């Protein structure tokens, strides 16, 4: 089984998880955790955490003798047939779990053909999605997910996007100066979540973290009502730690 190129976002541990999956996939009759440790060089505690996550996501299974084999989710994603459908289903299950974990609506966004695109999301009665009162494609400057995607482009790519989309003032907090926005994007630490504090919509705060796999910029985002703004930082940190599951699905 061949896996795609490893995700290039350095602060996510998806690379380690991919190494574990590749090791399990090479041993078609099963492999013990001791053998995985030896072949990957990962510490026991780190490996235990990764295997727990991989089992929860259905990428590996543990058989009667304690050895690990590839799981149904990995088999479906690695198959050329119905890959897109399997990927969408896997991502939706991950997003649903993540929504319940962080207590917020969550979104996957990609930068495709020069535009911001929300490809999937998970919300619920207690975690409503943000009201898209202005098309996300035209207001990357005002949203956490848009700024996260722009932050992953080079300077010329950011300039090109802003030249095609006027930076409209959506709330009193919206940045409308391209100079100020570009400066903030340049200074944004790659490991820190991007925030939207009522810049897109009054009454809503958002956060986004990058999930770049391959050459396409992507991000994982969440939104909360402003009365839950005190939870935003903690929720964003949880989102960042949980991005591994999404990166794995995109990388397989």
XYZ file of C-alpha atoms in Angstrom, residues 25 40 68 71 75 80 85 120 143 173 180 185 188 195 235 239 241 245:
18
model
C 0.806 -1.898 6.256
C 9.878 3.711 13.672
C -1.807 -4.612 14.872
C -8.178 -1.298 9.681
C -8.252 -0.015 3.470
C -8.475 3.665 -5.824
C -16.543 9.007 -1.177
C -17.078 20.142 4.814
C -12.438 35.283 8.586
C -13.436 45.218 13.758
C -1.989 46.009 7.799
C -0.032 37.589 8.042
C 1.640 35.235 12.342
C -8.397 34.222 15.286
C -10.941 25.250 21.848
C -8.428 21.957 17.352
C -3.958 18.960 18.539
C -6.761 13.003 12.180
